[in-house]
Amino acid sequence: MQQPDEGRLILIDKPLTWTSFDVVKKLKFAGKFKKIGHAGTLDPLATGLLILCTGKMTKQIDSYQAQEKEYTGTLVLGKTTPSVDLETDFDAEFDVSGITPEAIQTAVQQLTGVIDQIPPIYSAVRVNGERLYEKARRGETADQVEGGIKSRTVTISAFEVDTERFPEIDFRIICSKGTYIRSLVRDLGLFLQNGAYLKALRRTRIGAFRIEEADTVDGFISKNRPAEPLHS
């Protein structure tokens, strides 16, 4: 009888422009896994740590998703896009000359701790049975979503910024499950009575797992390619 698939935990450094499902699909085909899933989506324009589980380990996905996350990245003040990142074109521009480092730190403090945040319109959250990004791509704005977009309570344990390259701001964030970094970026711009968008994002940690432990997609496939059957 065939032995049950006990499963395994796989750490991958997700490439830029790939969806999290792209990684799942690639590994499923290459590794011939019957059952595989990921523990926490990364946007296509984000890179970094993606946890994948196979076989019986897929039962642990929820527990990995619930763990604390760490991100590093760069946001830019003075412009906005509908998606709050570079997936969509700029739709507004603002004067940043009056923004001081002190004002930025004050805004960051307002966004640290237990906070309520509204997911971005370009997100996979379901409202009235439909993904928000599907509404956004039809041209709907957040104000036009029937019933509105419900806020969620999240915890921002750390929000550190480096303003030396202003108006580009490098950051490090430690946060709870369900946090949208793009929402933090959007809200930082609003606190400063300005605009902001996310230029780059990288997930560096999920719980105790760190990006340094992760393999590339190609690296994992080359090390785990199924053996070819022997021919007599």
PDB file of C-alpha atoms in Angstrom, residues 36-227:
ATOM      1  CA  ILE A  36       0.055  22.027  -1.567  1.00  0.00           C
ATOM      2  CA  GLY A  37      -0.935  25.474  -0.321  1.00  0.00           C
ATOM      3  CA  HIS A  38       0.603  28.685   0.996  1.00  0.00           C
ATOM      4  CA  ALA A  39       0.268  30.316   4.414  1.00  0.00           C
ATOM      5  CA  GLY A  40      -0.269  34.004   3.666  1.00  0.00           C
ATOM      6  CA  THR A  41      -0.509  35.875   0.375  1.00  0.00           C
ATOM      7  CA  LEU A  42       2.108  38.306  -0.890  1.00  0.00           C
ATOM      8  CA  ASP A  43       1.128  40.901  -3.502  1.00  0.00           C
ATOM      9  CA  PRO A  44       2.684  40.434  -6.957  1.00  0.00           C
ATOM     10  CA  LEU A  45       4.901  43.517  -6.472  1.00  0.00           C
ATOM     11  CA  ALA A  46       6.176  42.252  -3.099  1.00  0.00           C
ATOM     12  CA  THR A  47       9.013  39.784  -2.593  1.00  0.00           C
ATOM     13  CA  GLY A  48      10.124  37.683   0.326  1.00  0.00           C
ATOM     14  CA  LEU A  49       9.166  34.855   2.595  1.00  0.00           C
ATOM     15  CA  LEU A  50       6.342  32.570   1.531  1.00  0.00           C
ATOM     16  CA  ILE A  51       5.538  29.462   3.589  1.00  0.00           C
ATOM     17  CA  LEU A  52       4.157  26.504   1.651  1.00  0.00           C
ATOM     18  CA  CYS A  53       2.812  23.265   3.114  1.00  0.00           C
ATOM     19  CA  THR A  54       2.302  19.938   1.377  1.00  0.00           C
ATOM     20  CA  GLY A  55       0.369  16.764   2.230  1.00  0.00           C
ATOM     21  CA  LYS A  56      -0.766  16.519   5.855  1.00  0.00           C
ATOM     22  CA  MET A  57       1.179  19.675   6.685  1.00  0.00           C
ATOM     23  CA  THR A  58      -1.522  21.719   4.913  1.00  0.00           C
ATOM     24  CA  LYS A  59      -3.550  21.296   8.125  1.00  0.00           C
ATOM     25  CA  GLN A  60      -1.019  23.651   9.775  1.00  0.00           C
ATOM     26  CA  ILE A  61      -1.562  26.499   7.296  1.00  0.00           C
ATOM     27  CA  ASP A  62      -3.937  28.445   9.561  1.00  0.00           C
ATOM     28  CA  SER A  63      -1.467  28.348  12.453  1.00  0.00           C
ATOM     29  CA  TYR A  64       1.336  29.723  10.272  1.00  0.00           C
ATOM     30  CA  GLN A  65      -0.940  32.433   8.863  1.00  0.00           C
ATOM     31  CA  ALA A  66      -1.735  33.588  12.400  1.00  0.00           C
ATOM     32  CA  GLN A  67       1.902  34.262  13.277  1.00  0.00           C
ATOM     33  CA  GLU A  68       3.558  37.676  13.509  1.00  0.00           C
ATOM     34  CA  LYS A  69       5.074  39.080  10.302  1.00  0.00           C
ATOM     35  CA  GLU A  70       8.012  41.401   9.618  1.00  0.00           C
ATOM     36  CA  TYR A  71       8.411  43.542   6.500  1.00  0.00           C
ATOM     37  CA  THR A  72      10.936  46.010   5.125  1.00  0.00           C
ATOM     38  CA  GLY A  73      10.335  48.339   2.228  1.00  0.00           C
ATOM     39  CA  THR A  74      10.178  51.827   0.787  1.00  0.00           C
ATOM     40  CA  LEU A  75       7.253  54.234   0.591  1.00  0.00           C
ATOM     41  CA  VAL A  76       7.191  57.550  -1.250  1.00  0.00           C
ATOM     42  CA  LEU A  77       5.383  60.695  -0.131  1.00  0.00           C
ATOM     43  CA  GLY A  78       3.866  63.205  -2.540  1.00  0.00           C
ATOM     44  CA  LYS A  79       1.984  60.919  -4.939  1.00  0.00           C
ATOM     45  CA  THR A  80      -0.853  58.409  -4.832  1.00  0.00           C
ATOM     46  CA  THR A  81      -2.102  55.539  -6.964  1.00  0.00           C
ATOM     47  CA  PRO A  82      -5.499  53.761  -6.707  1.00  0.00           C
ATOM     48  CA  SER A  83      -3.775  50.523  -5.649  1.00  0.00           C
ATOM     49  CA  VAL A  84      -1.351  52.339  -3.262  1.00  0.00           C
ATOM     50  CA  ASP A  85       1.520  50.661  -5.081  1.00  0.00           C
ATOM     51  CA  LEU A  86       2.914  50.664  -8.625  1.00  0.00           C
ATOM     52  CA  GLU A  87       0.341  48.248 -10.021  1.00  0.00           C
ATOM     53  CA  THR A  88      -1.716  51.264 -11.142  1.00  0.00           C
ATOM     54  CA  ASP A  89      -0.794  54.700 -12.513  1.00  0.00           C
ATOM     55  CA  PHE A  90      -0.393  57.844 -10.430  1.00  0.00           C
ATOM     56  CA  ASP A  91      -3.667  59.704  -9.901  1.00  0.00           C
ATOM     57  CA  ALA A  92      -2.631  62.654  -7.699  1.00  0.00           C
ATOM     58  CA  GLU A  93       0.449  64.669  -6.718  1.00  0.00           C
ATOM     59  CA  PHE A  94       1.125  66.711  -3.557  1.00  0.00           C
ATOM     60  CA  ASP A  95       3.634  69.277  -2.325  1.00  0.00           C
ATOM     61  CA  VAL A  96       5.921  67.643   0.276  1.00  0.00           C
ATOM     62  CA  SER A  97       8.032  70.715   1.075  1.00  0.00           C
ATOM     63  CA  GLY A  98       6.281  71.356   4.388  1.00  0.00           C
ATOM     64  CA  ILE A  99       6.655  67.837   5.790  1.00  0.00           C
ATOM     65  CA  THR A 100       9.257  67.548   8.550  1.00  0.00           C
ATOM     66  CA  PRO A 101      10.912  64.415   9.999  1.00  0.00           C
ATOM     67  CA  GLU A 102       9.149  65.214  13.279  1.00  0.00           C
ATOM     68  CA  ALA A 103       5.742  65.222  11.563  1.00  0.00           C
ATOM     69  CA  ILE A 104       6.536  61.861   9.986  1.00  0.00           C
ATOM     70  CA  GLN A 105       7.493  60.367  13.366  1.00  0.00           C
ATOM     71  CA  THR A 106       4.279  61.693  14.924  1.00  0.00           C
ATOM     72  CA  ALA A 107       2.227  60.094  12.136  1.00  0.00           C
ATOM     73  CA  VAL A 108       4.107  56.803  12.557  1.00  0.00           C
ATOM     74  CA  GLN A 109       3.313  56.805  16.283  1.00  0.00           C
ATOM     75  CA  GLN A 110      -0.383  57.207  15.448  1.00  0.00           C
ATOM     76  CA  LEU A 111      -0.131  54.047  13.352  1.00  0.00           C
ATOM     77  CA  THR A 112       1.677  51.953  15.990  1.00  0.00           C
ATOM     78  CA  GLY A 113      -0.017  49.693  18.509  1.00  0.00           C
ATOM     79  CA  VAL A 114      -3.547  48.321  18.234  1.00  0.00           C
ATOM     80  CA  ILE A 115      -5.227  50.170  15.378  1.00  0.00           C
ATOM     81  CA  ASP A 116      -8.219  49.878  13.054  1.00  0.00           C
ATOM     82  CA  GLN A 117      -7.434  49.868   9.356  1.00  0.00           C
ATOM     83  CA  ILE A 118      -9.521  49.615   6.201  1.00  0.00           C
ATOM     84  CA  PRO A 119      -8.204  47.194   3.557  1.00  0.00           C
ATOM     85  CA  PRO A 120      -7.236  48.811   0.247  1.00  0.00           C
ATOM     86  CA  ILE A 121      -9.723  48.669  -2.629  1.00  0.00           C
ATOM     87  CA  TYR A 122      -7.155  46.599  -4.547  1.00  0.00           C
ATOM     88  CA  SER A 123      -7.225  43.605  -2.197  1.00  0.00           C
ATOM     89  CA  ALA A 124      -8.616  40.067  -2.083  1.00  0.00           C
ATOM     90  CA  VAL A 125     -11.091  40.848   0.703  1.00  0.00           C
ATOM     91  CA  ARG A 126     -14.603  39.704  -0.211  1.00  0.00           C
ATOM     92  CA  VAL A 127     -17.481  42.199   0.006  1.00  0.00           C
ATOM     93  CA  ASN A 128     -20.964  41.059  -1.040  1.00  0.00           C
ATOM     94  CA  GLY A 129     -19.475  37.844  -2.437  1.00  0.00           C
ATOM     95  CA  GLU A 130     -16.932  39.563  -4.681  1.00  0.00           C
ATOM     96  CA  ARG A 131     -13.217  40.333  -4.316  1.00  0.00           C
ATOM     97  CA  LEU A 132     -12.546  44.039  -3.816  1.00  0.00           C
ATOM     98  CA  TYR A 133      -9.944  44.086  -6.590  1.00  0.00           C
ATOM     99  CA  GLU A 134     -12.624  42.892  -9.023  1.00  0.00           C
ATOM    100  CA  LYS A 135     -14.738  45.925  -8.098  1.00  0.00           C
ATOM    101  CA  ALA A 136     -11.699  48.203  -8.385  1.00  0.00           C
ATOM    102  CA  ARG A 137     -10.839  46.940 -11.860  1.00  0.00           C
ATOM    103  CA  ARG A 138     -14.385  47.815 -12.943  1.00  0.00           C
ATOM    104  CA  GLY A 139     -13.713  51.371 -11.840  1.00  0.00           C
ATOM    105  CA  GLU A 140     -15.407  51.351  -8.427  1.00  0.00           C
ATOM    106  CA  THR A 141     -13.796  53.417  -5.655  1.00  0.00           C
ATOM    107  CA  ALA A 142     -13.847  52.603  -1.943  1.00  0.00           C
ATOM    108  CA  ASP A 143     -16.678  55.122  -1.424  1.00  0.00           C
ATOM    109  CA  GLN A 144     -18.803  53.367  -4.069  1.00  0.00           C
ATOM    110  CA  VAL A 145     -18.608  49.864  -2.562  1.00  0.00           C
ATOM    111  CA  GLU A 146     -22.096  48.891  -1.435  1.00  0.00           C
ATOM    112  CA  GLY A 147     -22.190  48.618   2.338  1.00  0.00           C
ATOM    113  CA  GLY A 148     -18.679  50.044   2.592  1.00  0.00           C
ATOM    114  CA  ILE A 149     -15.391  48.312   3.349  1.00  0.00           C
ATOM    115  CA  LYS A 150     -15.324  47.135   6.953  1.00  0.00           C
ATOM    116  CA  SER A 151     -12.331  48.072   9.091  1.00  0.00           C
ATOM    117  CA  ARG A 152     -10.308  45.425  10.908  1.00  0.00           C
ATOM    118  CA  THR A 153      -8.340  45.607  14.141  1.00  0.00           C
ATOM    119  CA  VAL A 154      -4.632  44.803  13.771  1.00  0.00           C
ATOM    120  CA  THR A 155      -1.534  45.201  15.926  1.00  0.00           C
ATOM    121  CA  ILE A 156       1.529  47.096  14.703  1.00  0.00           C
ATOM    122  CA  SER A 157       4.262  46.097  17.147  1.00  0.00           C
ATOM    123  CA  ALA A 158       6.964  48.158  15.436  1.00  0.00           C
ATOM    124  CA  PHE A 159       6.958  50.847  12.723  1.00  0.00           C
ATOM    125  CA  GLU A 160      10.459  52.210  12.169  1.00  0.00           C
ATOM    126  CA  VAL A 161      11.276  54.750   9.456  1.00  0.00           C
ATOM    127  CA  ASP A 162      14.421  56.255   7.938  1.00  0.00           C
ATOM    128  CA  THR A 163      13.809  59.665   6.345  1.00  0.00           C
ATOM    129  CA  GLU A 164      17.316  60.294   4.992  1.00  0.00           C
ATOM    130  CA  ARG A 165      16.154  59.781   1.392  1.00  0.00           C
ATOM    131  CA  PHE A 166      12.981  61.897   1.757  1.00  0.00           C
ATOM    132  CA  PRO A 167      10.467  61.881   0.083  1.00  0.00           C
ATOM    133  CA  GLU A 168      11.384  58.185  -0.166  1.00  0.00           C
ATOM    134  CA  ILE A 169      11.103  56.627   3.280  1.00  0.00           C
ATOM    135  CA  ASP A 170      12.603  53.242   4.130  1.00  0.00           C
ATOM    136  CA  PHE A 171      10.728  51.312   6.808  1.00  0.00           C
ATOM    137  CA  ARG A 172      10.584  48.190   8.937  1.00  0.00           C
ATOM    138  CA  ILE A 173       7.247  46.951  10.244  1.00  0.00           C
ATOM    139  CA  ILE A 174       6.325  44.123  12.615  1.00  0.00           C
ATOM    140  CA  CYS A 175       2.623  43.362  12.580  1.00  0.00           C
ATOM    141  CA  SER A 176      -0.145  40.876  13.280  1.00  0.00           C
ATOM    142  CA  LYS A 177      -2.086  38.667  10.903  1.00  0.00           C
ATOM    143  CA  GLY A 178      -4.394  40.552   8.536  1.00  0.00           C
ATOM    144  CA  THR A 179      -2.350  43.749   8.354  1.00  0.00           C
ATOM    145  CA  TYR A 180      -2.234  45.496   4.992  1.00  0.00           C
ATOM    146  CA  ILE A 181       1.052  47.367   4.576  1.00  0.00           C
ATOM    147  CA  ARG A 182      -0.491  49.361   1.708  1.00  0.00           C
ATOM    148  CA  SER A 183      -3.192  50.567   4.123  1.00  0.00           C
ATOM    149  CA  LEU A 184      -0.491  51.736   6.553  1.00  0.00           C
ATOM    150  CA  VAL A 185       1.239  53.596   3.718  1.00  0.00           C
ATOM    151  CA  ARG A 186      -2.035  55.173   2.570  1.00  0.00           C
ATOM    152  CA  ASP A 187      -2.930  56.210   6.124  1.00  0.00           C
ATOM    153  CA  LEU A 188       0.528  57.667   6.761  1.00  0.00           C
ATOM    154  CA  GLY A 189      -0.032  59.962   3.784  1.00  0.00           C
ATOM    155  CA  LEU A 190      -3.466  60.935   5.114  1.00  0.00           C
ATOM    156  CA  PHE A 191      -2.107  61.714   8.609  1.00  0.00           C
ATOM    157  CA  LEU A 192       0.387  64.061   6.932  1.00  0.00           C
ATOM    158  CA  GLN A 193      -2.430  65.630   4.850  1.00  0.00           C
ATOM    159  CA  ASN A 194      -0.532  64.427   1.818  1.00  0.00           C
ATOM    160  CA  GLY A 195      -0.295  61.296  -0.304  1.00  0.00           C
ATOM    161  CA  ALA A 196       1.878  58.182  -0.294  1.00  0.00           C
ATOM    162  CA  TYR A 197       2.402  54.981  -2.243  1.00  0.00           C
ATOM    163  CA  LEU A 198       4.378  51.777  -1.708  1.00  0.00           C
ATOM    164  CA  LYS A 199       7.452  51.527  -3.925  1.00  0.00           C
ATOM    165  CA  ALA A 200       8.942  48.275  -2.625  1.00  0.00           C
ATOM    166  CA  LEU A 201       8.000  45.615  -0.064  1.00  0.00           C
ATOM    167  CA  ARG A 202       9.766  42.522   1.232  1.00  0.00           C
ATOM    168  CA  ARG A 203       8.542  40.066   3.865  1.00  0.00           C
ATOM    169  CA  THR A 204      11.499  39.080   5.995  1.00  0.00           C
ATOM    170  CA  ARG A 205       9.936  36.971   8.759  1.00  0.00           C
ATOM    171  CA  ILE A 206       6.860  34.889   9.637  1.00  0.00           C
ATOM    172  CA  GLY A 207       6.934  33.832  13.289  1.00  0.00           C
ATOM    173  CA  ALA A 208      10.323  32.187  13.846  1.00  0.00           C
ATOM    174  CA  PHE A 209      10.974  31.618  10.124  1.00  0.00           C
ATOM    175  CA  ARG A 210      13.297  34.096   8.405  1.00  0.00           C
ATOM    176  CA  ILE A 211      13.938  34.966   4.772  1.00  0.00           C
ATOM    177  CA  GLU A 212      17.560  33.810   5.167  1.00  0.00           C
ATOM    178  CA  GLU A 213      16.251  30.226   5.461  1.00  0.00           C
ATOM    179  CA  ALA A 214      14.239  30.431   2.241  1.00  0.00           C
ATOM    180  CA  ASP A 215      15.182  28.999  -1.130  1.00  0.00           C
ATOM    181  CA  THR A 216      14.490  30.450  -4.560  1.00  0.00           C
ATOM    182  CA  VAL A 217      11.878  28.758  -6.724  1.00  0.00           C
ATOM    183  CA  ASP A 218      14.511  27.505  -9.167  1.00  0.00           C
ATOM    184  CA  GLY A 219      16.829  26.455  -6.355  1.00  0.00           C
ATOM    185  CA  PHE A 220      14.128  24.407  -4.651  1.00  0.00           C
ATOM    186  CA  ILE A 221      13.086  22.726  -7.902  1.00  0.00           C
ATOM    187  CA  SER A 222      16.660  21.763  -8.820  1.00  0.00           C
ATOM    188  CA  LYS A 223      17.197  20.180  -5.388  1.00  0.00           C
ATOM    189  CA  ASN A 224      13.860  18.371  -5.275  1.00  0.00           C
ATOM    190  CA  ARG A 225      13.283  17.192  -8.809  1.00  0.00           C
ATOM    191  CA  PRO A 226      11.645  13.721  -8.681  1.00  0.00           C
ATOM    192  CA  ALA A 227      13.962  10.925  -9.722  1.00  0.00           C
TER     193      ALA A 227
END
